[in-house]
mmCIF file of C-alpha atoms in Angstrom:
data_model
loop_
_atom_site.group_PDB
_atom_site.id
_atom_site.type_symbol
_atom_site.label_atom_id
_atom_site.label_comp_id
_atom_site.label_asym_id
_atom_site.label_seq_id
_atom_site.Cartn_x
_atom_site.Cartn_y
_atom_site.Cartn_z
ATOM 1 C CA MET R 894 14.541 31.790 23.758
ATOM 2 C CA LYS R 895 17.082 31.546 26.165
ATOM 3 C CA ASN R 896 16.100 28.161 27.032
ATOM 4 C CA GLY R 897 15.737 26.917 23.032
ATOM 5 C CA VAL R 898 14.238 24.366 21.850
ATOM 6 C CA VAL R 899 13.791 20.959 23.776
ATOM 7 C CA ILE R 900 12.539 17.916 21.817
ATOM 8 C CA VAL R 901 11.456 14.306 23.844
ATOM 9 C CA GLY R 902 11.596 11.750 21.858
ATOM 10 C CA ALA R 903 14.599 10.722 19.587
ATOM 11 C CA GLY R 904 12.871 8.496 16.769
ATOM 12 C CA HIS R 905 12.103 9.764 13.009
ATOM 13 C CA ALA R 906 10.368 12.895 14.124
ATOM 14 C CA GLY R 907 12.454 13.886 16.849
ATOM 15 C CA VAL R 908 15.657 13.488 15.270
ATOM 16 C CA GLN R 909 13.806 15.174 11.492
ATOM 17 C CA ALA R 910 12.661 17.938 13.717
ATOM 18 C CA ALA R 911 15.942 18.629 15.358
ATOM 19 C CA ALA R 912 17.811 18.867 11.831
ATOM 20 C CA SER R 913 14.961 20.983 10.276
ATOM 21 C CA LEU R 914 15.713 23.584 13.192
ATOM 22 C CA ARG R 915 19.162 23.802 12.095
ATOM 23 C CA GLU R 916 18.499 23.738 8.845
ATOM 24 C CA ASP R 917 15.812 26.402 8.362
ATOM 25 C CA GLY R 918 18.299 28.650 10.840
ATOM 26 C CA TYR R 919 17.525 28.102 13.935
ATOM 27 C CA ASN R 920 20.609 29.386 16.153
ATOM 28 C CA GLY R 921 18.992 28.454 19.412
ATOM 29 C CA SER R 922 19.705 25.612 21.755
ATOM 30 C CA VAL R 923 18.271 22.450 20.569
ATOM 31 C CA ILE R 924 17.712 19.557 23.218
ATOM 32 C CA LEU R 925 17.326 16.223 21.694
ATOM 33 C CA VAL R 926 15.932 13.333 24.719
ATOM 34 C CA GLY R 927 15.928 9.433 23.779
ATOM 35 C CA ASP R 928 15.057 7.158 26.579
ATOM 36 C CA GLU R 929 17.313 5.254 24.565
ATOM 37 C CA SER R 930 20.828 4.168 24.739
ATOM 38 C CA GLU R 931 21.292 3.817 21.311
ATOM 39 C CA LEU R 932 22.017 6.507 18.854
ATOM 40 C CA PRO R 933 18.799 7.012 16.977
ATOM 41 C CA TYR R 934 18.320 4.726 13.868
ATOM 42 C CA HIS R 935 16.486 4.045 11.528
ATOM 43 C CA LYS R 936 13.354 1.479 12.512
ATOM 44 C CA PRO R 937 12.095 -0.199 8.663
ATOM 45 C CA PRO R 938 14.746 -2.920 8.648
ATOM 46 C CA LEU R 939 14.602 -4.124 11.988
ATOM 47 C CA SER R 940 11.334 -5.909 11.450
ATOM 48 C CA LYS R 941 13.053 -7.545 7.863
ATOM 49 C CA THR R 942 16.722 -8.038 7.267
ATOM 50 C CA PHE R 943 17.317 -6.637 10.855
ATOM 51 C CA ILE R 944 16.350 -9.797 12.371
ATOM 52 C CA LYS R 945 17.345 -12.689 9.736
ATOM 53 C CA ASP R 946 20.599 -11.392 9.840
ATOM 54 C CA GLU R 947 22.838 -11.872 12.676
ATOM 55 C CA GLU R 948 25.791 -9.468 11.075
ATOM 56 C CA ALA R 949 23.057 -6.844 10.484
ATOM 57 C CA LYS R 950 23.808 -3.193 12.768
ATOM 58 C CA PRO R 951 21.634 -0.828 13.457
ATOM 59 C CA GLN R 952 21.380 1.520 10.564
ATOM 60 C CA PRO R 953 21.767 5.161 11.971
ATOM 61 C CA LEU R 954 19.414 7.872 10.892
ATOM 62 C CA ARG R 955 22.145 10.050 11.133
ATOM 63 C CA GLY R 956 25.892 10.003 12.024
ATOM 64 C CA GLU R 957 27.602 10.596 15.413
ATOM 65 C CA ALA R 958 29.183 13.801 13.640
ATOM 66 C CA PHE R 959 25.991 15.514 12.824
ATOM 67 C CA TYR R 960 25.158 15.625 15.899
ATOM 68 C CA THR R 961 27.628 17.575 17.196
ATOM 69 C CA GLY R 962 28.869 19.443 14.223
ATOM 70 C CA SER R 963 25.282 20.779 14.139
ATOM 71 C CA ALA R 964 25.166 21.849 17.258
ATOM 72 C CA ILE R 965 22.379 19.054 18.855
ATOM 73 C CA ASP R 966 22.570 18.272 22.849
ATOM 74 C CA TYR R 967 21.689 14.499 21.864
ATOM 75 C CA ARG R 968 20.823 13.276 25.041
ATOM 76 C CA PRO R 969 19.876 9.435 25.140
ATOM 77 C CA GLY R 970 18.612 7.366 28.488
ATOM 78 C CA ILE R 971 16.548 9.727 29.493
ATOM 79 C CA ARG R 972 13.382 9.932 30.767
ATOM 80 C CA VAL R 973 10.894 12.891 31.286
ATOM 81 C CA ASP R 974 8.570 12.394 34.340
ATOM 82 C CA ARG R 975 6.920 15.242 34.103
ATOM 83 C CA ILE R 976 6.037 18.640 31.609
ATOM 84 C CA ASP R 977 5.908 21.877 34.319
ATOM 85 C CA THR R 978 3.924 23.832 31.681
ATOM 86 C CA GLY R 979 3.376 27.114 33.938
ATOM 87 C CA GLY R 980 7.133 26.571 34.574
ATOM 88 C CA ARG R 981 8.213 25.478 31.002
ATOM 89 C CA ARG R 982 10.474 22.699 32.337
ATOM 90 C CA LEU R 983 10.701 18.855 32.176
ATOM 91 C CA GLU R 984 10.813 16.991 35.449
ATOM 92 C CA LEU R 985 13.753 14.396 34.437
ATOM 93 C CA SER R 986 13.408 10.368 36.599
ATOM 94 C CA GLY R 987 15.970 10.209 38.926
ATOM 95 C CA GLY R 988 16.031 13.966 39.572
ATOM 96 C CA GLY R 989 16.914 16.508 37.728
ATOM 97 C CA VAL R 990 14.961 19.286 35.505
ATOM 98 C CA LEU R 991 15.517 20.700 31.640
ATOM 99 C CA ALA R 992 13.922 23.957 31.255
ATOM 100 C CA PHE R 993 12.659 24.883 27.333
ATOM 101 C CA ASP R 994 11.390 27.629 25.496
ATOM 102 C CA ARG R 995 9.493 25.587 22.863
ATOM 103 C CA LEU R 996 8.668 21.889 23.741
ATOM 104 C CA ILE R 997 8.320 19.292 20.923
ATOM 105 C CA LEU R 998 6.974 16.381 22.052
ATOM 106 C CA ALA R 999 7.534 13.077 19.579
ATOM 107 C CA THR R 1000 7.319 10.412 21.796
ATOM 108 C CA GLY R 1001 5.181 8.248 19.381
ATOM 109 C CA SER R 1002 3.403 5.017 20.165
ATOM 110 C CA ARG R 1003 3.932 1.095 21.673
ATOM 111 C CA PRO R 1004 2.953 -1.656 21.131
ATOM 112 C CA ARG R 1005 -0.549 -2.906 22.191
ATOM 113 C CA ILE R 1006 -0.728 -5.282 25.726
ATOM 114 C CA LEU R 1007 -2.111 -8.418 25.105
ATOM 115 C CA PRO R 1008 -4.585 -9.566 27.922
ATOM 116 C CA LEU R 1009 -4.009 -13.591 27.967
ATOM 117 C CA PRO R 1010 -2.842 -15.778 30.137
ATOM 118 C CA GLY R 1011 0.718 -16.630 29.564
ATOM 119 C CA SER R 1012 1.196 -13.923 28.160
ATOM 120 C CA ASP R 1013 4.496 -13.142 30.482
ATOM 121 C CA LEU R 1014 6.263 -16.276 29.386
ATOM 122 C CA SER R 1015 10.055 -15.602 28.253
ATOM 123 C CA GLY R 1016 9.476 -16.239 24.440
ATOM 124 C CA VAL R 1017 6.726 -13.684 24.530
ATOM 125 C CA VAL R 1018 7.843 -10.650 22.266
ATOM 126 C CA SER R 1019 6.975 -7.687 20.325
ATOM 127 C CA LEU R 1020 9.057 -4.942 18.174
ATOM 128 C CA ARG R 1021 9.478 -1.453 18.885
ATOM 129 C CA SER R 1022 13.105 -1.152 19.636
ATOM 130 C CA LEU R 1023 16.120 -2.222 18.436
ATOM 131 C CA ALA R 1024 16.727 -3.654 22.191
ATOM 132 C CA ASP R 1025 13.128 -6.291 20.737
ATOM 133 C CA ALA R 1026 14.611 -6.756 17.376
ATOM 134 C CA ARG R 1027 17.703 -8.181 19.091
ATOM 135 C CA LEU R 1028 15.562 -10.245 20.806
ATOM 136 C CA ILE R 1029 13.531 -11.778 18.493
ATOM 137 C CA ARG R 1030 16.967 -12.169 16.095
ATOM 138 C CA GLU R 1031 18.278 -14.144 19.277
ATOM 139 C CA LEU R 1032 15.224 -16.159 20.129
ATOM 140 C CA SER R 1033 13.840 -17.015 16.097
ATOM 141 C CA ALA R 1034 17.486 -18.873 15.592
ATOM 142 C CA GLN R 1035 16.273 -21.003 18.860
ATOM 143 C CA SER R 1036 12.938 -21.499 17.521
ATOM 144 C CA GLU R 1037 11.351 -23.703 14.435
ATOM 145 C CA ASP R 1038 8.064 -22.556 15.401
ATOM 146 C CA VAL R 1039 7.039 -19.350 14.946
ATOM 147 C CA VAL R 1040 3.222 -17.916 15.516
ATOM 148 C CA ILE R 1041 2.815 -14.026 15.297
ATOM 149 C CA LEU R 1042 -0.012 -12.612 16.919
ATOM 150 C CA GLY R 1043 -2.120 -10.530 14.529
ATOM 151 C CA GLY R 1044 -2.014 -9.818 10.533
ATOM 152 C CA GLY R 1045 -0.908 -6.029 10.609
ATOM 153 C CA PHE R 1046 1.816 -4.719 8.752
ATOM 154 C CA ILE R 1047 4.506 -5.334 11.487
ATOM 155 C CA GLY R 1048 3.362 -9.136 11.852
ATOM 156 C CA LEU R 1049 3.077 -9.802 8.477
ATOM 157 C CA GLU R 1050 7.034 -8.199 7.401
ATOM 158 C CA ILE R 1051 7.685 -10.598 10.180
ATOM 159 C CA ALA R 1052 5.998 -13.489 9.154
ATOM 160 C CA ALA R 1053 7.258 -13.871 5.688
ATOM 161 C CA THR R 1054 11.299 -12.384 6.915
ATOM 162 C CA LEU R 1055 10.776 -15.669 9.453
ATOM 163 C CA LYS R 1056 9.397 -18.387 6.646
ATOM 164 C CA ALA R 1057 12.508 -17.208 4.349
ATOM 165 C CA ALA R 1058 14.931 -18.154 7.665
ATOM 166 C CA GLY R 1059 13.352 -21.173 7.445
ATOM 167 C CA ARG R 1060 11.054 -21.255 10.322
ATOM 168 C CA ARG R 1061 7.535 -22.872 10.371
ATOM 169 C CA VAL R 1062 5.161 -19.991 10.526
ATOM 170 C CA THR R 1063 1.506 -19.493 11.886
ATOM 171 C CA VAL R 1064 -0.216 -15.923 11.820
ATOM 172 C CA VAL R 1065 -3.424 -15.875 13.531
ATOM 173 C CA GLU R 1066 -5.679 -12.608 13.326
ATOM 174 C CA ALA R 1067 -8.681 -11.826 14.973
ATOM 175 C CA VAL R 1068 -11.080 -10.470 12.120
ATOM 176 C CA ASP R 1069 -11.921 -11.810 8.641
ATOM 177 C CA ARG R 1070 -9.338 -10.523 6.806
ATOM 178 C CA LEU R 1071 -4.986 -9.403 6.679
ATOM 179 C CA LEU R 1072 -4.864 -6.168 6.680
ATOM 180 C CA GLY R 1073 -7.710 -4.896 7.543
ATOM 181 C CA ARG R 1074 -7.540 -1.269 8.520
ATOM 182 C CA ALA R 1075 -4.398 -0.335 6.209
ATOM 183 C CA VAL R 1076 -5.297 -2.189 2.616
ATOM 184 C CA ALA R 1077 -8.205 -2.740 0.854
ATOM 185 C CA PRO R 1078 -10.061 -5.953 0.262
ATOM 186 C CA VAL R 1079 -8.407 -6.949 -3.330
ATOM 187 C CA ILE R 1080 -4.867 -5.974 -1.987
ATOM 188 C CA ALA R 1081 -5.105 -8.400 1.398
ATOM 189 C CA SER R 1082 -6.131 -11.261 -0.124
ATOM 190 C CA HIS R 1083 -2.957 -10.670 -2.440
ATOM 191 C CA VAL R 1084 -0.473 -10.990 0.389
ATOM 192 C CA ARG R 1085 -2.142 -13.814 1.876
ATOM 193 C CA GLN R 1086 -2.421 -15.746 -1.628
ATOM 194 C CA ARG R 1087 1.430 -15.014 -1.396
ATOM 195 C CA LEU R 1088 2.186 -15.760 2.125
ATOM 196 C CA GLU R 1089 0.393 -19.301 1.712
ATOM 197 C CA ALA R 1090 2.563 -20.482 -1.300
ATOM 198 C CA THR R 1091 5.619 -19.568 0.401
ATOM 199 C CA GLY R 1092 4.034 -21.793 3.038
ATOM 200 C CA VAL R 1093 2.929 -19.732 6.279
ATOM 201 C CA ARG R 1094 -0.128 -20.473 7.685
ATOM 202 C CA ILE R 1095 -2.612 -18.031 8.274
ATOM 203 C CA LEU R 1096 -5.486 -18.727 10.120
ATOM 204 C CA THR R 1097 -8.203 -15.458 10.020
ATOM 205 C CA GLY R 1098 -10.863 -14.893 12.421
ATOM 206 C CA THR R 1099 -9.280 -16.472 15.199
ATOM 207 C CA THR R 1100 -8.967 -15.639 18.681
ATOM 208 C CA ILE R 1101 -5.728 -17.138 21.239
ATOM 209 C CA ALA R 1102 -7.639 -17.762 24.688
ATOM 210 C CA ARG R 1103 -4.187 -18.924 26.071
ATOM 211 C CA LEU R 1104 -0.236 -19.190 25.635
ATOM 212 C CA GLU R 1105 1.093 -22.362 27.442
ATOM 213 C CA GLY R 1106 4.497 -22.823 28.513
ATOM 214 C CA GLU R 1107 6.969 -25.668 29.795
ATOM 215 C CA ASN R 1108 9.899 -24.557 32.128
ATOM 216 C CA GLY R 1109 9.004 -21.217 32.077
ATOM 217 C CA TYR R 1110 9.386 -20.541 28.335
ATOM 218 C CA VAL R 1111 6.633 -20.639 26.153
ATOM 219 C CA SER R 1112 5.501 -23.845 24.088
ATOM 220 C CA ALA R 1113 2.300 -23.399 22.148
ATOM 221 C CA ALA R 1114 -0.172 -20.951 21.555
ATOM 222 C CA VAL R 1115 -4.449 -21.823 22.051
ATOM 223 C CA THR R 1116 -6.842 -21.047 19.998
ATOM 224 C CA SER R 1117 -10.688 -20.160 21.111
ATOM 225 C CA SER R 1118 -11.347 -23.892 19.611
ATOM 226 C CA GLY R 1119 -8.834 -25.465 20.986
ATOM 227 C CA GLU R 1120 -6.391 -25.950 18.239
ATOM 228 C CA HIS R 1121 -2.564 -26.133 19.905
ATOM 229 C CA LEU R 1122 -0.560 -24.426 17.540
ATOM 230 C CA PRO R 1123 3.417 -25.037 18.873
ATOM 231 C CA ALA R 1124 5.847 -21.920 19.000
ATOM 232 C CA GLN R 1125 9.105 -21.528 20.676
ATOM 233 C CA MET R 1126 8.618 -17.918 19.916
ATOM 234 C CA VAL R 1127 5.150 -15.440 19.961
ATOM 235 C CA VAL R 1128 5.590 -12.533 18.412
ATOM 236 C CA ILE R 1129 2.773 -9.723 19.347
ATOM 237 C CA GLY R 1130 1.534 -7.302 16.857
ATOM 238 C CA ILE R 1131 -2.039 -6.828 17.709
ATOM 239 C CA GLY R 1132 -1.233 -2.787 16.810
ATOM 240 C CA VAL R 1133 0.647 0.526 18.545
ATOM 241 C CA VAL R 1134 -1.044 2.804 20.967
ATOM 242 C CA PRO R 1135 0.133 6.442 20.650
ATOM 243 C CA ASN R 1136 2.064 7.706 23.826
ATOM 244 C CA VAL R 1137 -0.206 10.118 24.954
ATOM 245 C CA ALA R 1138 0.514 9.884 29.141
ATOM 246 C CA LEU R 1139 2.758 12.791 29.834
ATOM 247 C CA ALA R 1140 0.351 15.555 27.354
ATOM 248 C CA GLN R 1141 -2.192 14.451 29.076
ATOM 249 C CA ALA R 1142 -0.833 14.749 32.571
ATOM 250 C CA ALA R 1143 0.276 17.906 31.822
ATOM 251 C CA GLY R 1144 -3.592 18.628 31.219
ATOM 252 C CA ILE R 1145 -3.000 19.072 27.405
ATOM 253 C CA THR R 1146 -5.689 17.971 24.836
ATOM 254 C CA ILE R 1147 -5.715 14.202 23.827
ATOM 255 C CA ALA R 1148 -8.043 12.794 21.243
ATOM 256 C CA ASN R 1149 -6.880 9.129 19.936
ATOM 257 C CA GLY R 1150 -3.704 10.989 20.139
ATOM 258 C CA ILE R 1151 -1.706 14.442 21.520
ATOM 259 C CA ARG R 1152 -4.664 16.388 19.934
ATOM 260 C CA VAL R 1153 -2.132 19.476 17.528
ATOM 261 C CA ASP R 1154 -3.791 22.464 15.043
ATOM 262 C CA GLN R 1155 -2.856 22.504 11.062
ATOM 263 C CA GLN R 1156 0.751 24.025 12.333
ATOM 264 C CA MET R 1157 1.399 20.853 15.493
ATOM 265 C CA ARG R 1158 0.691 22.986 18.261
ATOM 266 C CA THR R 1159 -0.924 21.643 20.776
ATOM 267 C CA SER R 1160 -3.793 23.022 23.356
ATOM 268 C CA VAL R 1161 -0.695 24.672 24.862
ATOM 269 C CA ALA R 1162 0.777 27.368 22.160
ATOM 270 C CA GLU R 1163 4.428 26.573 23.885
ATOM 271 C CA ILE R 1164 4.278 22.656 23.364
ATOM 272 C CA LEU R 1165 4.136 20.864 19.583
ATOM 273 C CA ALA R 1166 3.555 17.086 18.621
ATOM 274 C CA ILE R 1167 4.642 15.250 15.596
ATOM 275 C CA GLY R 1168 4.222 11.665 14.642
ATOM 276 C CA ASP R 1169 3.121 8.577 15.692
ATOM 277 C CA ALA R 1170 1.276 10.431 18.594
ATOM 278 C CA ALA R 1171 -0.324 13.253 17.199
ATOM 279 C CA ALA R 1172 -4.029 13.709 16.092
ATOM 280 C CA TYR R 1173 -4.614 16.003 13.846
ATOM 281 C CA ARG R 1174 -7.922 17.268 11.175
ATOM 282 C CA HIS R 1175 -6.207 15.951 7.460
ATOM 283 C CA TRP R 1176 -6.658 18.148 5.025
ATOM 284 C CA LEU R 1177 -7.177 15.206 2.767
ATOM 285 C CA THR R 1178 -10.323 14.059 3.906
ATOM 286 C CA GLY R 1179 -12.007 16.997 6.541
ATOM 287 C CA SER R 1180 -11.881 13.995 8.969
ATOM 288 C CA ASP R 1181 -9.519 13.176 12.414
ATOM 289 C CA VAL R 1182 -6.626 10.866 12.005
ATOM 290 C CA ARG R 1183 -3.354 9.722 13.666
ATOM 291 C CA LEU R 1184 -1.060 8.071 10.712
ATOM 292 C CA GLU R 1185 1.054 5.768 11.622
ATOM 293 C CA SER R 1186 4.741 6.233 9.290
ATOM 294 C CA VAL R 1187 8.199 7.854 8.883
ATOM 295 C CA GLN R 1188 7.201 9.578 6.472
ATOM 296 C CA ASN R 1189 4.190 11.232 8.119
ATOM 297 C CA ALA R 1190 6.130 11.345 11.181
ATOM 298 C CA THR R 1191 9.442 13.613 8.967
ATOM 299 C CA ASP R 1192 6.883 15.476 7.388
ATOM 300 C CA GLN R 1193 5.439 17.014 10.318
ATOM 301 C CA ALA R 1194 8.329 17.278 12.160
ATOM 302 C CA ARG R 1195 9.271 19.761 9.531
ATOM 303 C CA LEU R 1196 6.393 21.418 9.639
ATOM 304 C CA ALA R 1197 6.925 22.110 13.838
ATOM 305 C CA ALA R 1198 10.543 24.086 13.400
ATOM 306 C CA ARG R 1199 9.073 26.181 10.443
ATOM 307 C CA THR R 1200 6.324 26.659 13.031
ATOM 308 C CA ILE R 1201 8.517 27.086 15.721
ATOM 309 C CA LEU R 1202 10.786 29.930 13.374
ATOM 310 C CA GLY R 1203 7.435 31.668 13.217
ATOM 311 C CA HIS R 1204 5.966 30.258 9.620
ATOM 312 C CA ALA R 1205 2.387 29.735 9.455
ATOM 313 C CA ASP R 1206 2.478 27.162 7.196
ATOM 314 C CA ALA R 1207 -1.147 24.824 7.525
ATOM 315 C CA PHE R 1208 -0.123 21.336 7.041
ATOM 316 C CA ALA R 1209 -0.683 19.893 3.835
ATOM 317 C CA ALA R 1210 2.093 16.935 2.607
ATOM 318 C CA VAL R 1211 -0.120 13.825 1.237
ATOM 319 C CA PRO R 1212 0.314 10.960 2.853
ATOM 320 C CA TRP R 1213 2.562 7.550 1.844
ATOM 321 C CA PHE R 1214 3.357 4.535 3.157
ATOM 322 C CA TRP R 1215 5.195 1.363 2.077
ATOM 323 C CA SER R 1216 6.172 -1.974 3.567
ATOM 324 C CA ASP R 1217 7.873 -5.118 1.915
ATOM 325 C CA ILE R 1218 6.481 -8.322 2.588
ATOM 326 C CA GLY R 1219 8.224 -11.437 1.418
ATOM 327 C CA ASP R 1220 8.541 -10.595 -2.721
ATOM 328 C CA MET R 1221 6.116 -7.684 -2.479
ATOM 329 C CA LYS R 1222 6.896 -3.976 -2.217
ATOM 330 C CA LEU R 1223 3.452 -2.481 -1.015
ATOM 331 C CA GLN R 1224 3.259 1.164 -1.389
ATOM 332 C CA MET R 1225 0.179 3.483 -0.241
ATOM 333 C CA VAL R 1226 -0.787 7.413 -0.939
ATOM 334 C CA GLY R 1227 -3.174 8.741 -0.468
ATOM 335 C CA LEU R 1228 -5.582 8.001 2.174
ATOM 336 C CA ILE R 1229 -8.447 5.336 0.397
ATOM 337 C CA SER R 1230 -10.734 5.354 3.460
ATOM 338 C CA GLY R 1231 -14.607 6.380 2.270
ATOM 339 C CA GLY R 1232 -13.655 5.116 -1.327
ATOM 340 C CA ASP R 1233 -16.769 3.862 -3.772
ATOM 341 C CA SER R 1234 -15.082 2.499 -6.745
ATOM 342 C CA HIS R 1235 -11.740 1.321 -7.691
ATOM 343 C CA VAL R 1236 -9.642 1.025 -11.471
ATOM 344 C CA VAL R 1237 -6.934 -1.690 -11.820
ATOM 345 C CA LEU R 1238 -4.016 -1.327 -13.475
ATOM 346 C CA GLY R 1239 -1.306 -4.020 -14.183
ATOM 347 C CA ASP R 1240 -1.247 -7.942 -13.807
ATOM 348 C CA VAL R 1241 -2.733 -9.225 -10.732
ATOM 349 C CA ASN R 1242 -1.390 -12.890 -11.311
ATOM 350 C CA GLU R 1243 1.868 -11.050 -12.094
ATOM 351 C CA ASN R 1244 2.245 -9.801 -8.844
ATOM 352 C CA ARG R 1245 2.751 -6.011 -10.370
ATOM 353 C CA PHE R 1246 -0.387 -4.208 -9.852
ATOM 354 C CA SER R 1247 -1.758 -0.988 -8.829
ATOM 355 C CA ILE R 1248 -5.497 -0.327 -7.277
ATOM 356 C CA TYR R 1249 -6.549 3.425 -7.884
ATOM 357 C CA HIS R 1250 -9.408 4.177 -5.442
ATOM 358 C CA TYR R 1251 -12.181 6.862 -5.984
ATOM 359 C CA ALA R 1252 -14.977 8.632 -4.253
ATOM 360 C CA ALA R 1253 -17.711 9.501 -7.304
ATOM 361 C CA ASN R 1254 -14.670 10.855 -9.689
ATOM 362 C CA ARG R 1255 -12.443 11.730 -6.647
ATOM 363 C CA LEU R 1256 -9.239 10.356 -6.575
ATOM 364 C CA LEU R 1257 -8.522 9.149 -3.281
ATOM 365 C CA GLY R 1258 -5.398 6.946 -3.318
ATOM 366 C CA ILE R 1259 -3.603 4.542 -5.120
ATOM 367 C CA GLU R 1260 -1.997 1.337 -3.503
ATOM 368 C CA SER R 1261 0.573 -0.451 -5.402
ATOM 369 C CA VAL R 1262 2.181 -4.130 -5.552
ATOM 370 C CA ASN R 1263 5.418 -3.900 -6.619
ATOM 371 C CA ARG R 1264 4.793 -0.495 -9.446
ATOM 372 C CA PRO R 1265 6.592 1.930 -8.196
ATOM 373 C CA GLY R 1266 6.302 4.281 -11.157
ATOM 374 C CA ASP R 1267 2.611 4.379 -10.157
ATOM 375 C CA HIS R 1268 3.297 5.329 -6.628
ATOM 376 C CA MET R 1269 5.702 8.389 -7.523
ATOM 377 C CA LEU R 1270 3.552 9.429 -10.316
ATOM 378 C CA GLY R 1271 0.832 9.718 -8.356
ATOM 379 C CA ARG R 1272 2.630 11.403 -5.044
ATOM 380 C CA LYS R 1273 2.608 13.991 -8.465
ATOM 381 C CA MET R 1274 -1.152 13.889 -9.424
ATOM 382 C CA LEU R 1275 -2.237 14.098 -5.578
ATOM 383 C CA GLY R 1276 0.047 16.791 -4.228
ATOM 384 C CA ALA R 1277 -0.793 18.783 -7.952
ATOM 385 C CA GLY R 1278 -4.511 18.456 -6.684
ATOM 386 C CA PHE R 1279 -5.400 16.358 -9.945
ATOM 387 C CA SER R 1280 -7.599 13.923 -10.046
ATOM 388 C CA PRO R 1281 -7.599 11.854 -13.081
ATOM 389 C CA THR R 1282 -10.692 9.586 -14.585
ATOM 390 C CA PRO R 1283 -10.829 5.964 -14.875
ATOM 391 C CA GLN R 1284 -10.255 6.061 -18.192
ATOM 392 C CA THR R 1285 -7.478 8.153 -18.117
ATOM 393 C CA VAL R 1286 -6.172 5.588 -15.527
ATOM 394 C CA ALA R 1287 -6.738 3.248 -18.764
ATOM 395 C CA THR R 1288 -4.390 4.349 -21.089
ATOM 396 C CA GLY R 1289 -1.810 3.442 -18.665
ATOM 397 C CA PRO R 1290 1.459 5.596 -16.834
ATOM 398 C CA ASP R 1291 2.383 7.311 -20.680
ATOM 399 C CA GLY R 1292 -1.917 8.491 -20.289
ATOM 400 C CA LEU R 1293 -1.445 9.285 -16.809
ATOM 401 C CA LYS R 1294 1.140 11.657 -16.760
ATOM 402 C CA ALA R 1295 0.590 13.825 -20.249
ATOM 403 C CA ALA R 1296 -3.022 14.272 -18.344
ATOM 404 C CA LEU R 1297 -1.036 15.515 -15.291
ATOM 405 C CA ALA R 1298 1.167 17.861 -17.677
ATOM 406 C CA ALA R 1299 -1.390 19.548 -19.212
ATOM 407 C CA PHE R 1300 -3.393 20.197 -16.063
ATOM 408 C CA GLN R 1301 -0.578 21.430 -14.313
ATOM 409 C CA GLN R 1302 0.072 23.587 -18.106
ATOM 410 C CA GLU R 1303 -3.589 24.844 -17.074
ATOM 411 C CA GLU R 1304 -3.941 25.316 -13.428
ATOM 412 C CA PRO R 1305 -2.011 28.669 -13.606
ATOM 413 C CA VAL R 1306 -4.858 29.922 -16.194
ATOM 414 C CA ARG R 1307 -7.680 28.774 -13.896
ATOM 415 C CA ALA R 1308 -5.939 30.421 -10.801
ATOM 416 C CA ALA R 1309 -5.570 33.889 -12.499
ATOM 417 C CA GLU R 1310 -9.417 33.217 -13.361
#
C-alpha cells in the first residue's frame, strides 16, 4: 500500500489506531490528522481536576517522542473538507490533498446545540475540547453562580467539581431524573442525593425558556415556569451528536452514526470508522448501538488496526465505562437495557454498593459505586460468558470468584462435548 493509512481524528480512538498499527507490525505510512493544535490529550480529566486547578496541564495521550519514534506522521490543525472515495484521497481545508490506501474515520462527536434565545451570550459554554475546558476554568474563577443544563455525566461531573471549588451550582434537567440514558433509577437517585447533600441544587422535569444577559454577558437562566436562576456562567451539557457529515457527504452509510460491520469497516471497504461516531450491531445485546466511551474507542481502534493487517476478528469487547462525580466513582460494565430484575450487593447508605442487572436469569451488566473490585470481577465474568445466579451474587465477591473459577474449569469440557 504505497499511500498507507490516514486517520482522521486525533482523540483516544485515532491515537490508539495509529499506535496499534505499529504495535501489530504495520510498516507502511501512518498519517494522523487532527483539527486541534495541541498534542493529543486525555479528555476525562477536563471535567474534573483540570477546570478547578489553574496549574493543571493537559495530560498527553502519548509523548511527542512516541509519534516520531513510531514513524507516525502527526499533523495538527488540519481540517478535512471532503473524502474522494473513488480517488482515495482527502481534500483539505485551505487547499491540498492527502492520498490513502486505507482511511480510518475517528471523527468523534460534538456537543448538541441549544436552540434557546440568549444562547449566543458570552459565558454560555459547552465542554468537548481543551479550549472549552480552559474557557470554563477562566469563567468559573469569575463566577459565583453557575447553571448547568443537562443532568448527564459531563454536567454532573462539572457540577460536583465547581461546587467543591465554592461556586453556587444549579443543575437543570428536562426529564424527571438524572442520568436518564445511562444508569438505573436507583443509581440516579443515589447520585442526586449525594450531590444535593453538598449543596448542588437540582431541578428535574424543568426546561429553560431563555437565557438573559447584561452587556452581552449571561446573567440568568429563566425556566419555563418563570423562575430566574442567577448565572455568570451557563454550561450546556445536553448530550452530543456524532460527527458524520464528512462520511455522509461521501456516500457512506449512516444510521445513528457511521455504520460499520464487526471488523469496523464502513459501506466503503477501504474506509473504517471507530469511536463515538461509529454505530454497529452489538454482540452482547444483538441491538444497534453507538457507544460514547474511551474504552469503546480504544477497543475499536485496536480491532481496526487488525482488520487493516488482514485479520478477520469480530468485535467482541465487553463494554465498560466510568465517571467520577464528587465522592462517587461510578463504574459500569455490560449493557443493562432490557433488564427486568436486579440484585444489590453492598450498602447504599455507606456509598459503596453494586447493582447486578438481569433479564430473566441472564446477567446483563453491573453498575458499581465505590466498589472497583465488583467492577473488575464483572468484566471477567461477562468476558468469559459466565452468568451467575442471583443467589450466587448474594454470596458476595468470594462466592462469585469461586463460581467463576469453577465455570472456567468446566468450559473446556463443555466445548469438547
